Short mmCIF file of C-alpha atoms in Angstrom, two decimals:
data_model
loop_
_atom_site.label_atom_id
_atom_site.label_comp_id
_atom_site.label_asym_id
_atom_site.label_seq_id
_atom_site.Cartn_x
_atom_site.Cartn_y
_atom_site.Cartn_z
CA UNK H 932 -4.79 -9.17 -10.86
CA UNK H 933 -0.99 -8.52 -10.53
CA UNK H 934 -0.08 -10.29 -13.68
CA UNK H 935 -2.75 -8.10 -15.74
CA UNK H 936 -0.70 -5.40 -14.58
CA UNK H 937 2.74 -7.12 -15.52
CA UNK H 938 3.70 -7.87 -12.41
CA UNK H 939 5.64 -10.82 -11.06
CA UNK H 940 4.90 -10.66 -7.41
CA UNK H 941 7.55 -13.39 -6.63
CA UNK H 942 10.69 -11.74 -8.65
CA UNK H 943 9.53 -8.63 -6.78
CA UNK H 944 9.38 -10.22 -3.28
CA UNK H 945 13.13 -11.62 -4.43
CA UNK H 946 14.38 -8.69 -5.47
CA UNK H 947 13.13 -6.65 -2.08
CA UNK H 948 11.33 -4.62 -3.92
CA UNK H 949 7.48 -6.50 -1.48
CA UNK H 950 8.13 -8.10 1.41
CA UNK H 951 6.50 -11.22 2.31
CA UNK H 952 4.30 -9.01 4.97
CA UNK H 953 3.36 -6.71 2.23
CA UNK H 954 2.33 -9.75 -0.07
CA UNK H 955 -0.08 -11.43 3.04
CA UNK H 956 -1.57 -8.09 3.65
CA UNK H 957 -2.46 -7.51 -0.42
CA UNK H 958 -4.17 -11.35 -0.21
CA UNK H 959 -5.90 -10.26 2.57
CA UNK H 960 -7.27 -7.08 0.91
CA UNK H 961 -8.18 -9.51 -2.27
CA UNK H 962 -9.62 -11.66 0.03
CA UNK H 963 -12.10 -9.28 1.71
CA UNK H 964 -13.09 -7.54 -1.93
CA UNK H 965 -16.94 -6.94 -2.22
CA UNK H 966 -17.17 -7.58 -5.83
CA UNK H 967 -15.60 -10.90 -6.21
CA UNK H 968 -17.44 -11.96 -9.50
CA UNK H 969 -17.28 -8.44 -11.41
CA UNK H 970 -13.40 -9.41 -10.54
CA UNK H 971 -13.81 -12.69 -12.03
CA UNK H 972 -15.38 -11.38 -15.24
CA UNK H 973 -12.91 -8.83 -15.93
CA UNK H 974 -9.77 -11.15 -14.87
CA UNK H 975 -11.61 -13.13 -18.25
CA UNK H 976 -11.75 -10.57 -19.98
CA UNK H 977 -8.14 -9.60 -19.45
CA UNK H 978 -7.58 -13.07 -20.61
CA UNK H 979 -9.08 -12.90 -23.52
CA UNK H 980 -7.40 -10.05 -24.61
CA UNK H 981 -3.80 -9.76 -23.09
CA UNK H 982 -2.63 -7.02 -25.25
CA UNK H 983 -5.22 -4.84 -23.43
CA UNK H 984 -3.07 -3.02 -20.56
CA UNK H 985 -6.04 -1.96 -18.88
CA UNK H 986 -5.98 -0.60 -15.29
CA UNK H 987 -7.47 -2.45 -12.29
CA UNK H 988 -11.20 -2.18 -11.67
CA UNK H 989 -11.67 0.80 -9.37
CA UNK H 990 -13.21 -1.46 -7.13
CA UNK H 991 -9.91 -3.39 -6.91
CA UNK H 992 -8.29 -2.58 -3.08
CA UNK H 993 -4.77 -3.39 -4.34
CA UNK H 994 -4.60 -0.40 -6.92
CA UNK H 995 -2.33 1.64 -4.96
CA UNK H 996 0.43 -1.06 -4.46
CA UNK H 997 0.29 -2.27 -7.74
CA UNK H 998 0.71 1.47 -9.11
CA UNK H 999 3.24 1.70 -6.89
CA UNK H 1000 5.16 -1.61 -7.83
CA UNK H 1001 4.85 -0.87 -11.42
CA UNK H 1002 6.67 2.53 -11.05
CA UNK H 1003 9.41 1.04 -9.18
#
């Protein structure tokens, strides 16, 4: 889901900008998501179609830090 939203969570977590912590507690959040195939079918779609900068799902539970990541 990060790279859909341009994000490179391992350049971030080298240049400080996540911490390690930060990173386990957003795989956790994926982890425990309640709508892992509608996140399946639109990671596909994303796929399919990479110049579409859609945002996450609203279902997604890492919106906020990757909003936040992406603005800074």
């Amino acid at each position: 889901m990060a790279g859909t939203q341009g994000l490179d969570l391992e350049e971030l977590i080298l240049r400080g900008k996540l911490t390690i912590s930060e990173l386990d507690d957003a795989v956790l959040r994926c982890t425990g998501c309640t709508q892992p195939g509608s996140c399946e079918n639109w990671l596909a779609a994303m796929a399919a179609a990479p110049e579409n900068d859609a945002p996450p799902p609203a279902y997604c539970r890492n919106t906020s830090l990757f909003a936040e990541l992406a603005g800074g």
